[in-house]
C-alpha atoms as an extended CHARMM CRD file, in Angstrom:
* protein
*
       237  EXT
         1         1  MET       CA             39.9800000000      -46.7350000000       16.1570000000  PROA      1               0.0000000000
         2         2  ALA       CA             43.3040000000      -44.9170000000       15.8800000000  PROA      2               0.0000000000
         3         3  LYS       CA             45.7910000000      -45.4200000000       18.7050000000  PROA      3               0.0000000000
         4         4  ASN       CA             46.8200000000      -42.6020000000       21.0670000000  PROA      4               0.0000000000
         5         5  ASP       CA             50.0550000000      -43.1430000000       23.0310000000  PROA      5               0.0000000000
         6         6  PHE       CA             49.7770000000      -39.8500000000       24.9290000000  PROA      6               0.0000000000
         7         7  LEU       CA             47.9000000000      -40.8060000000       28.0670000000  PROA      7               0.0000000000
         8         8  PRO       CA             46.8420000000      -38.5960000000       30.9920000000  PROA      8               0.0000000000
         9         9  PHE       CA             48.4990000000      -38.9060000000       34.4030000000  PROA      9               0.0000000000
        10        10  GLY       CA             46.9540000000      -38.6060000000       37.8560000000  PROA      10              0.0000000000
        11        11  ILE       CA             43.3040000000      -38.2600000000       36.8370000000  PROA      11              0.0000000000
        12        12  GLY       CA             41.7840000000      -40.8770000000       39.1320000000  PROA      12              0.0000000000
        13        13  ALA       CA             39.4600000000      -40.0490000000       42.0090000000  PROA      13              0.0000000000
        14        14  GLY       CA             41.3700000000      -38.8410000000       45.0520000000  PROA      14              0.0000000000
        15        15  ALA       CA             44.5850000000      -38.3040000000       43.0640000000  PROA      15              0.0000000000
        16        16  ASN       CA             47.4940000000      -36.9060000000       45.0960000000  PROA      16              0.0000000000
        17        17  VAL       CA             47.5280000000      -33.4660000000       43.4780000000  PROA      17              0.0000000000
        18        18  LEU       CA             47.1410000000      -29.8490000000       44.5600000000  PROA      18              0.0000000000
        19        19  THR       CA             43.8590000000      -28.0120000000       44.3030000000  PROA      19              0.0000000000
        20        20  PRO       CA             43.7200000000      -25.4020000000       41.5150000000  PROA      20              0.0000000000
        21        21  ALA       CA             43.9440000000      -22.6350000000       44.1330000000  PROA      21              0.0000000000
        22        22  ASP       CA             47.0350000000      -24.1700000000       45.7860000000  PROA      22              0.0000000000
        23        23  TRP       CA             48.6610000000      -24.7810000000       42.4020000000  PROA      23              0.0000000000
        24        24  SER       CA             48.0170000000      -21.1820000000       41.3740000000  PROA      24              0.0000000000
        25        25  ALA       CA             49.6020000000      -19.8860000000       44.5870000000  PROA      25              0.0000000000
        26        26  LEU       CA             52.6460000000      -22.1890000000       44.4780000000  PROA      26              0.0000000000
        27        27  PRO       CA             55.8760000000      -20.1090000000       44.0840000000  PROA      27              0.0000000000
        28        28  ALA       CA             57.6100000000      -22.9580000000       42.2610000000  PROA      28              0.0000000000
        29        29  ARG       CA             55.0480000000      -22.6960000000       39.4610000000  PROA      29              0.0000000000
        30        30  SER       CA             56.9360000000      -19.7080000000       38.0700000000  PROA      30              0.0000000000
        31        31  LYS       CA             60.4710000000      -20.3770000000       39.3520000000  PROA      31              0.0000000000
        32        32  GLY       CA             60.6390000000      -24.1530000000       39.2040000000  PROA      32              0.0000000000
        33        33  PHE       CA             61.4400000000      -26.5790000000       42.0180000000  PROA      33              0.0000000000
        34        34  ALA       CA             64.6450000000      -26.1800000000       43.9990000000  PROA      34              0.0000000000
        35        35  SER       CA             66.9200000000      -29.1980000000       44.0960000000  PROA      35              0.0000000000
        36        36  GLY       CA             65.5460000000      -31.8000000000       46.4780000000  PROA      36              0.0000000000
        37        37  ALA       CA             62.6550000000      -29.6140000000       47.5990000000  PROA      37              0.0000000000
        38        38  ALA       CA             59.7510000000      -30.7840000000       45.4170000000  PROA      38              0.0000000000
        39        39  LYS       CA             56.8540000000      -32.5800000000       47.0410000000  PROA      39              0.0000000000
        40        40  SER       CA             55.1110000000      -35.4610000000       45.3120000000  PROA      40              0.0000000000
        41        41  LYS       CA             51.7610000000      -33.6480000000       45.3190000000  PROA      41              0.0000000000
        42        42  GLU       CA             53.3390000000      -30.6510000000       43.6000000000  PROA      42              0.0000000000
        43        43  LEU       CA             55.1060000000      -32.7740000000       40.9950000000  PROA      43              0.0000000000
        44        44  ASN       CA             51.9680000000      -34.8260000000       40.3960000000  PROA      44              0.0000000000
        45        45  THR       CA             50.0310000000      -31.6380000000       39.6620000000  PROA      45              0.0000000000
        46        46  ALA       CA             52.6120000000      -30.4540000000       37.1410000000  PROA      46              0.0000000000
        47        47  TRP       CA             52.6740000000      -33.8400000000       35.4400000000  PROA      47              0.0000000000
        48        48  ARG       CA             48.9010000000      -34.1370000000       35.3990000000  PROA      48              0.0000000000
        49        49  GLN       CA             48.3050000000      -30.7290000000       33.8550000000  PROA      49              0.0000000000
        50        50  SER       CA             50.8120000000      -31.2420000000       31.0730000000  PROA      50              0.0000000000
        51        51  SER       CA             49.7400000000      -34.8240000000       30.4030000000  PROA      51              0.0000000000
        52        52  VAL       CA             46.0190000000      -34.0540000000       30.3420000000  PROA      52              0.0000000000
        53        53  ILE       CA             46.2480000000      -31.3190000000       27.7260000000  PROA      53              0.0000000000
        54        54  SER       CA             48.6760000000      -33.3340000000       25.5830000000  PROA      54              0.0000000000
        55        55  SER       CA             46.3940000000      -36.3510000000       25.8110000000  PROA      55              0.0000000000
        56        56  VAL       CA             43.3430000000      -34.3060000000       24.7700000000  PROA      56              0.0000000000
        57        57  VAL       CA             45.1400000000      -32.7910000000       21.7620000000  PROA      57              0.0000000000
        58        58  ALA       CA             46.5330000000      -36.1690000000       20.7610000000  PROA      58              0.0000000000
        59        59  GLN       CA             43.1020000000      -37.7840000000       21.0190000000  PROA      59              0.0000000000
        60        60  PHE       CA             41.6440000000      -35.0340000000       18.8230000000  PROA      60              0.0000000000
        61        61  ILE       CA             44.3130000000      -35.7720000000       16.2120000000  PROA      61              0.0000000000
        62        62  ALA       CA             43.6880000000      -39.5130000000       16.3750000000  PROA      62              0.0000000000
        63        63  ASP       CA             39.8950000000      -39.2460000000       16.2120000000  PROA      63              0.0000000000
        64        64  SER       CA             39.8310000000      -36.6190000000       13.4570000000  PROA      64              0.0000000000
        65        65  SER       CA             42.5680000000      -38.0130000000       11.2300000000  PROA      65              0.0000000000
        66        66  GLY       CA             42.0990000000      -41.7320000000       11.8050000000  PROA      66              0.0000000000
        67        67  LYS       CA             45.8830000000      -41.9990000000       12.2170000000  PROA      67              0.0000000000
        68        68  ASP       CA             47.7770000000      -43.4130000000       15.1780000000  PROA      68              0.0000000000
        69        69  VAL       CA             49.3930000000      -40.7880000000       17.4020000000  PROA      69              0.0000000000
        70        70  LEU       CA             52.5900000000      -42.4750000000       18.5310000000  PROA      70              0.0000000000
        71        71  ASP       CA             55.0270000000      -41.4930000000       21.2600000000  PROA      71              0.0000000000
        72        72  ASN       CA             57.9940000000      -41.8900000000       18.9050000000  PROA      72              0.0000000000
        73        73  GLY       CA             59.4440000000      -38.3820000000       18.9740000000  PROA      73              0.0000000000
        74        74  ASP       CA             58.3160000000      -37.5310000000       15.4260000000  PROA      74              0.0000000000
        75        75  THR       CA             57.0810000000      -34.0130000000       16.1510000000  PROA      75              0.0000000000
        76        76  THR       CA             57.2200000000      -33.0000000000       12.4700000000  PROA      76              0.0000000000
        77        77  ALA       CA             54.6290000000      -35.5790000000       11.3790000000  PROA      77              0.0000000000
        78        78  LEU       CA             52.4500000000      -34.8680000000       14.4000000000  PROA      78              0.0000000000
        79        79  LEU       CA             52.4660000000      -31.1190000000       13.7520000000  PROA      79              0.0000000000
        80        80  ALA       CA             51.7030000000      -31.6140000000       10.0500000000  PROA      80              0.0000000000
        81        81  THR       CA             48.6910000000      -33.7740000000       10.8870000000  PROA      81              0.0000000000
        82        82  LEU       CA             47.3900000000      -31.2520000000       13.4040000000  PROA      82              0.0000000000
        83        83  LYS       CA             47.7930000000      -28.3120000000       10.9950000000  PROA      83              0.0000000000
        84        84  ASN       CA             45.9380000000      -30.1580000000        8.2540000000  PROA      84              0.0000000000
        85        85  LEU       CA             43.0630000000      -30.8900000000       10.6300000000  PROA      85              0.0000000000
        86        86  LEU       CA             42.7430000000      -27.2510000000       11.6630000000  PROA      86              0.0000000000
        87        87  THR       CA             42.7840000000      -25.9710000000        8.0640000000  PROA      87              0.0000000000
        88        88  PRO       CA             42.9670000000      -28.5930000000        5.2920000000  PROA      88              0.0000000000
        89        89  THR       CA             45.4830000000      -27.8610000000        2.5560000000  PROA      89              0.0000000000
        90        90  GLY       CA             43.8000000000      -26.2580000000       -0.4570000000  PROA      90              0.0000000000
        91        91  VAL       CA             40.7080000000      -24.8070000000        1.2490000000  PROA      91              0.0000000000
        92        92  PRO       CA             40.2190000000      -21.1710000000        0.1240000000  PROA      92              0.0000000000
        93        93  LEU       CA             39.9660000000      -18.7510000000        3.0350000000  PROA      93              0.0000000000
        94        94  PRO       CA             39.3510000000      -14.9800000000        2.9780000000  PROA      94              0.0000000000
        95        95  TRP       CA             42.3670000000      -12.9580000000        4.1530000000  PROA      95              0.0000000000
        96        96  PRO       CA             42.2360000000       -9.2260000000        4.9600000000  PROA      96              0.0000000000
        97        97  THR       CA             45.6410000000       -8.1210000000        3.6060000000  PROA      97              0.0000000000
        98        98  ALA       CA             47.3140000000       -8.1500000000        0.1930000000  PROA      98              0.0000000000
        99        99  THR       CA             50.1280000000      -10.4570000000        1.3730000000  PROA      99              0.0000000000
       100       100  PRO       CA             49.2640000000      -13.9600000000        2.6120000000  PROA      100             0.0000000000
       101       101  PRO       CA             50.9910000000      -15.3830000000        5.7090000000  PROA      101             0.0000000000
       102       102  THR       CA             53.9670000000      -17.7090000000        5.4100000000  PROA      102             0.0000000000
       103       103  GLY       CA             53.0060000000      -21.0970000000        3.9580000000  PROA      103             0.0000000000
       104       104  TRP       CA             49.9440000000      -19.7540000000        2.1420000000  PROA      104             0.0000000000
       105       105  LEU       CA             49.3640000000      -18.8350000000       -1.5150000000  PROA      105             0.0000000000
       106       106  LYS       CA             46.9560000000      -16.4620000000       -3.2250000000  PROA      106             0.0000000000
       107       107  CYS       CA             44.1060000000      -17.9190000000       -5.2740000000  PROA      107             0.0000000000
       108       108  ASN       CA             45.1390000000      -15.9500000000       -8.3410000000  PROA      108             0.0000000000
       109       109  GLY       CA             45.2490000000      -18.5760000000      -11.0770000000  PROA      109             0.0000000000
       110       110  ALA       CA             48.9970000000      -19.0950000000      -10.7340000000  PROA      110             0.0000000000
       111       111  THR       CA             50.7750000000      -22.4060000000      -11.2280000000  PROA      111             0.0000000000
       112       112  PHE       CA             52.5360000000      -24.0820000000       -8.3030000000  PROA      112             0.0000000000
       113       113  SER       CA             55.1100000000      -26.8330000000       -7.9030000000  PROA      113             0.0000000000
       114       114  LYS       CA             53.3930000000      -30.1560000000       -7.3390000000  PROA      114             0.0000000000
       115       115  THR       CA             56.7210000000      -31.5280000000       -6.1480000000  PROA      115             0.0000000000
       116       116  LEU       CA             57.1240000000      -28.7850000000       -3.5550000000  PROA      116             0.0000000000
       117       117  TYR       CA             53.4610000000      -28.8850000000       -2.5060000000  PROA      117             0.0000000000
       118       118  PRO       CA             52.2440000000      -32.4870000000       -2.9280000000  PROA      118             0.0000000000
       119       119  ASN       CA             49.2910000000      -32.0590000000       -0.5620000000  PROA      119             0.0000000000
       120       120  LEU       CA             48.1060000000      -29.0060000000       -2.4730000000  PROA      120             0.0000000000
       121       121  ALA       CA             48.3760000000      -31.0470000000       -5.6820000000  PROA      121             0.0000000000
       122       122  LEU       CA             45.8620000000      -33.5150000000       -4.2440000000  PROA      122             0.0000000000
       123       123  ALA       CA             43.3010000000      -30.7090000000       -4.1810000000  PROA      123             0.0000000000
       124       124  TYR       CA             44.3910000000      -29.1680000000       -7.5060000000  PROA      124             0.0000000000
       125       125  PRO       CA             45.9060000000      -31.9430000000       -9.6760000000  PROA      125             0.0000000000
       126       126  SER       CA             46.4060000000      -29.5380000000      -12.5870000000  PROA      126             0.0000000000
       127       127  GLY       CA             49.0030000000      -27.6240000000      -10.5910000000  PROA      127             0.0000000000
       128       128  ILE       CA             47.0230000000      -24.4360000000      -11.1200000000  PROA      128             0.0000000000
       129       129  LEU       CA             45.2770000000      -22.5470000000       -8.3430000000  PROA      129             0.0000000000
       130       130  PRO       CA             41.7590000000      -21.2370000000       -8.9710000000  PROA      130             0.0000000000
       131       131  ASP       CA             41.6130000000      -17.5500000000       -9.8090000000  PROA      131             0.0000000000
       132       132  LEU       CA             39.2180000000      -16.1200000000       -7.2340000000  PROA      132             0.0000000000
       133       133  ARG       CA             40.0960000000      -12.4740000000       -7.7700000000  PROA      133             0.0000000000
       134       134  GLY       CA             36.8140000000      -10.6020000000       -8.1730000000  PROA      134             0.0000000000
       135       135  GLU       CA             34.8070000000      -13.8450000000       -7.9490000000  PROA      135             0.0000000000
       136       136  PHE       CA             32.1460000000      -15.3320000000       -5.7000000000  PROA      136             0.0000000000
       137       137  ILE       CA             32.2460000000      -19.0020000000       -4.6920000000  PROA      137             0.0000000000
       138       138  ARG       CA             29.0690000000      -20.9950000000       -5.3740000000  PROA      138             0.0000000000
       139       139  GLY       CA             28.1520000000      -24.3620000000       -3.9330000000  PROA      139             0.0000000000
       140       140  TRP       CA             28.4920000000      -27.1980000000       -6.4520000000  PROA      140             0.0000000000
       141       141  ASP       CA             25.1110000000      -28.4430000000       -7.7260000000  PROA      141             0.0000000000
       142       142  ASP       CA             26.0990000000      -32.1370000000       -7.3350000000  PROA      142             0.0000000000
       143       143  GLY       CA             22.9110000000      -33.4600000000       -8.9480000000  PROA      143             0.0000000000
       144       144  ARG       CA             20.4500000000      -31.1250000000       -7.2130000000  PROA      144             0.0000000000
       145       145  GLY       CA             19.2680000000      -29.5810000000      -10.4910000000  PROA      145             0.0000000000
       146       146  VAL       CA             19.6160000000      -25.9040000000       -9.5290000000  PROA      146             0.0000000000
       147       147  ASP       CA             22.8610000000      -25.1880000000      -11.3920000000  PROA      147             0.0000000000
       148       148  MET       CA             23.0550000000      -28.0740000000      -13.8280000000  PROA      148             0.0000000000
       149       149  GLY       CA             25.9480000000      -28.9590000000      -16.1050000000  PROA      149             0.0000000000
       150       150  ARG       CA             28.6680000000      -27.6690000000      -13.7860000000  PROA      150             0.0000000000
       151       151  THR       CA             31.8470000000      -29.4720000000      -12.8030000000  PROA      151             0.0000000000
       152       152  LEU       CA             33.9280000000      -28.7620000000       -9.7310000000  PROA      152             0.0000000000
       153       153  LEU       CA             36.2170000000      -25.7240000000      -10.1440000000  PROA      153             0.0000000000
       154       154  SER       CA             34.3860000000      -24.6760000000      -13.3250000000  PROA      154             0.0000000000
       155       155  ALA       CA             33.9400000000      -20.9470000000      -13.8790000000  PROA      155             0.0000000000
       156       156  GLN       CA             30.6120000000      -19.3610000000      -14.7720000000  PROA      156             0.0000000000
       157       157  SER       CA             30.0020000000      -15.9720000000      -16.3700000000  PROA      157             0.0000000000
       158       158  HSD       CA             27.5820000000      -13.3980000000      -15.0160000000  PROA      158             0.0000000000
       159       159  ALA       CA             23.9270000000      -13.5600000000      -16.0750000000  PROA      159             0.0000000000
       160       160  MET       CA             20.4950000000      -12.2820000000      -15.1550000000  PROA      160             0.0000000000
       161       161  GLN       CA             17.0280000000      -13.7730000000      -15.2760000000  PROA      161             0.0000000000
       162       162  ARG       CA             14.9600000000      -13.0760000000      -18.3710000000  PROA      162             0.0000000000
       163       163  MET       CA             12.5930000000      -10.1470000000      -17.8800000000  PROA      163             0.0000000000
       164       164  THR       CA              9.3220000000      -10.0020000000      -19.8190000000  PROA      164             0.0000000000
       165       165  GLY       CA              6.2510000000       -7.8030000000      -20.0520000000  PROA      165             0.0000000000
       166       166  SER       CA              3.2700000000       -7.0680000000      -22.2890000000  PROA      166             0.0000000000
       167       167  THR       CA              0.8280000000       -4.2910000000      -23.1230000000  PROA      167             0.0000000000
       168       168  THR       CA             -2.6920000000       -4.1470000000      -24.4070000000  PROA      168             0.0000000000
       169       169  PRO       CA             -2.8420000000       -3.5420000000      -28.2150000000  PROA      169             0.0000000000
       170       170  ILE       CA             -3.1040000000        0.0530000000      -29.3850000000  PROA      170             0.0000000000
       171       171  HSD       CA             -5.4430000000        0.6080000000      -32.3560000000  PROA      171             0.0000000000
       172       172  ALA       CA             -8.3090000000        2.8390000000      -33.3660000000  PROA      172             0.0000000000
       173       173  GLN       CA            -11.0030000000        0.7790000000      -31.6430000000  PROA      173             0.0000000000
       174       174  THR       CA             -9.3470000000        1.2530000000      -28.2260000000  PROA      174             0.0000000000
       175       175  LEU       CA             -8.9150000000        4.9960000000      -28.4150000000  PROA      175             0.0000000000
       176       176  GLY       CA            -10.4800000000        6.6970000000      -25.4280000000  PROA      176             0.0000000000
       177       177  THR       CA             -9.8450000000        3.7250000000      -23.1610000000  PROA      177             0.0000000000
       178       178  ASP       CA             -7.0080000000        3.0740000000      -20.7050000000  PROA      178             0.0000000000
       179       179  PHE       CA             -4.0530000000        1.0480000000      -21.8940000000  PROA      179             0.0000000000
       180       180  SER       CA             -2.0840000000       -1.1400000000      -19.5140000000  PROA      180             0.0000000000
       181       181  GLY       CA              1.3190000000       -2.7820000000      -19.1810000000  PROA      181             0.0000000000
       182       182  ASP       CA              2.6260000000       -5.5620000000      -16.9520000000  PROA      182             0.0000000000
       183       183  GLY       CA              5.9180000000       -7.2030000000      -16.0210000000  PROA      183             0.0000000000
       184       184  VAL       CA              8.8210000000       -4.8830000000      -16.6790000000  PROA      184             0.0000000000
       185       185  LEU       CA              6.8160000000       -2.6610000000      -19.0460000000  PROA      185             0.0000000000
       186       186  LYS       CA              5.2160000000        0.3980000000      -17.5650000000  PROA      186             0.0000000000
       187       187  LEU       CA              2.5320000000        2.5700000000      -19.2400000000  PROA      187             0.0000000000
       188       188  ILE       CA              3.5120000000        6.2170000000      -18.8230000000  PROA      188             0.0000000000
       189       189  LYS       CA              0.2580000000        7.7890000000      -20.1450000000  PROA      189             0.0000000000
       190       190  THR       CA             -3.2920000000        6.4750000000      -20.4890000000  PROA      190             0.0000000000
       191       191  ASN       CA             -6.5920000000        7.3960000000      -22.1730000000  PROA      191             0.0000000000
       192       192  MET       CA             -5.2030000000        8.3950000000      -25.5700000000  PROA      192             0.0000000000
       193       193  THR       CA             -7.5550000000       10.5120000000      -27.7120000000  PROA      193             0.0000000000
       194       194  ILE       CA             -7.7240000000       11.9870000000      -31.2220000000  PROA      194             0.0000000000
       195       195  PRO       CA             -8.1160000000       15.7910000000      -31.2600000000  PROA      195             0.0000000000
       196       196  SER       CA            -11.1870000000       17.0020000000      -33.1940000000  PROA      196             0.0000000000
       197       197  ASN       CA             -9.0660000000       19.1700000000      -35.4330000000  PROA      197             0.0000000000
       198       198  SER       CA             -6.4980000000       16.5210000000      -36.3090000000  PROA      198             0.0000000000
       199       199  GLY       CA             -6.3880000000       13.3310000000      -38.2550000000  PROA      199             0.0000000000
       200       200  GLY       CA             -3.5290000000       11.9530000000      -36.1910000000  PROA      200             0.0000000000
       201       201  LEU       CA             -2.9290000000       10.6910000000      -32.7020000000  PROA      201             0.0000000000
       202       202  ASN       CA             -2.6200000000       13.1620000000      -29.8760000000  PROA      202             0.0000000000
       203       203  THR       CA              1.0330000000       13.9090000000      -29.2560000000  PROA      203             0.0000000000
       204       204  GLY       CA              0.3470000000       13.3620000000      -25.5700000000  PROA      204             0.0000000000
       205       205  GLY       CA             -0.6560000000        9.7720000000      -26.2070000000  PROA      205             0.0000000000
       206       206  PRO       CA              0.5630000000        6.6510000000      -24.3880000000  PROA      206             0.0000000000
       207       207  GLY       CA              4.1600000000        5.5280000000      -24.1180000000  PROA      207             0.0000000000
       208       208  ILE       CA              5.9280000000        2.4170000000      -22.8390000000  PROA      208             0.0000000000
       209       209  LEU       CA              8.8580000000        2.6960000000      -20.4570000000  PROA      209             0.0000000000
       210       210  PHE       CA             11.4280000000       -0.0020000000      -19.6620000000  PROA      210             0.0000000000
       211       211  ASP       CA             14.1570000000        0.9320000000      -17.1770000000  PROA      211             0.0000000000
       212       212  ASN       CA             15.4190000000       -1.0430000000      -14.1990000000  PROA      212             0.0000000000
       213       213  ALA       CA             17.3510000000        1.9750000000      -12.9260000000  PROA      213             0.0000000000
       214       214  VAL       CA             14.4210000000        3.3410000000      -10.9680000000  PROA      214             0.0000000000
       215       215  ALA       CA             14.9600000000        5.5810000000       -7.9610000000  PROA      215             0.0000000000
       216       216  GLY       CA             17.1240000000        3.9580000000       -5.2790000000  PROA      216             0.0000000000
       217       217  ILE       CA             18.3780000000        1.0830000000       -7.4600000000  PROA      217             0.0000000000
       218       218  ASN       CA             22.1280000000        0.7330000000       -8.1260000000  PROA      218             0.0000000000
       219       219  THR       CA             23.0800000000       -0.2630000000      -11.6550000000  PROA      219             0.0000000000
       220       220  SER       CA             26.3390000000       -1.5170000000      -13.1390000000  PROA      220             0.0000000000
       221       221  THR       CA             27.7810000000       -3.6590000000      -15.9250000000  PROA      221             0.0000000000
       222       222  GLU       CA             27.1280000000       -6.8440000000      -13.9100000000  PROA      222             0.0000000000
       223       223  ASN       CA             24.6650000000       -8.2890000000      -11.4200000000  PROA      223             0.0000000000
       224       224  ARG       CA             26.0140000000       -8.5890000000       -7.8800000000  PROA      224             0.0000000000
       225       225  PRO       CA             24.9300000000       -8.5410000000       -4.2270000000  PROA      225             0.0000000000
       226       226  ARG       CA             26.4210000000       -6.2450000000       -1.6160000000  PROA      226             0.0000000000
       227       227  ASN       CA             29.9230000000       -7.4260000000       -0.7650000000  PROA      227             0.0000000000
       228       228  ILE       CA             33.2760000000       -6.7720000000        0.9070000000  PROA      228             0.0000000000
       229       229  ALA       CA             36.5800000000       -7.4890000000       -0.8560000000  PROA      229             0.0000000000
       230       230  PHE       CA             38.9040000000      -10.0580000000        0.7320000000  PROA      230             0.0000000000
       231       231  ASN       CA             41.9840000000      -11.8280000000       -0.5740000000  PROA      231             0.0000000000
       232       232  TYR       CA             41.3110000000      -15.5700000000       -1.0550000000  PROA      232             0.0000000000
       233       233  ILE       CA             44.2960000000      -17.7090000000       -0.0200000000  PROA      233             0.0000000000
       234       234  VAL       CA             45.0650000000      -21.4150000000        0.4690000000  PROA      234             0.0000000000
       235       235  ARG       CA             47.4360000000      -23.2170000000        2.7870000000  PROA      235             0.0000000000
       236       236  ALA       CA             50.1120000000      -24.6990000000        0.5630000000  PROA      236             0.0000000000
       237       237  ALA       CA             51.5990000000      -27.4220000000        2.7740000000  PROA      237             0.0000000000
């Protein structure tokens, strides 16, 4: 278990501290203690509150990172560890504006400096960010057999499932009967006949219709679900 040097103060039963109500009402809480006027109970409360929250945060860092949290004054390393636990470097996140916040990069297929951003290079060893503009992210198959043949960070083009259908045969022996279609093929007229004064098929005979753009269906050049556009970004360091 990782070590945590930041320990709480004054948390034992019957500790000599103020009640939350007394601490809230204490004038010195906003102005500070006057020289020589602080009482031990008041000081103990201030020390306990600050030490408890620092101890909890430090324990979270130690437990989540597996690294020792040392009372050595190295605030830079401690802050870096905490930031990486909150949002790991390289994880794409949706952002609602065109400009990412400081320390973040767009997932736009651009190259980045692996020297400047070594932690980001651990996630993207090629030094190239994924281009997520206009893309959906899909969970990696990882042997499940649903989306076989894929590698991590591989791109996949759009596609749609194969659509099939069939109809009953149309020939002289079936004239006067209803024809049918199934699947994506729809019969638009049935019961074809030959007029008595003609040697050909009735011009009002059966037809087959295939069209997925039926009433109420949106069509486009690609298949897609409903969506909202966000800007995918990653924390760089």
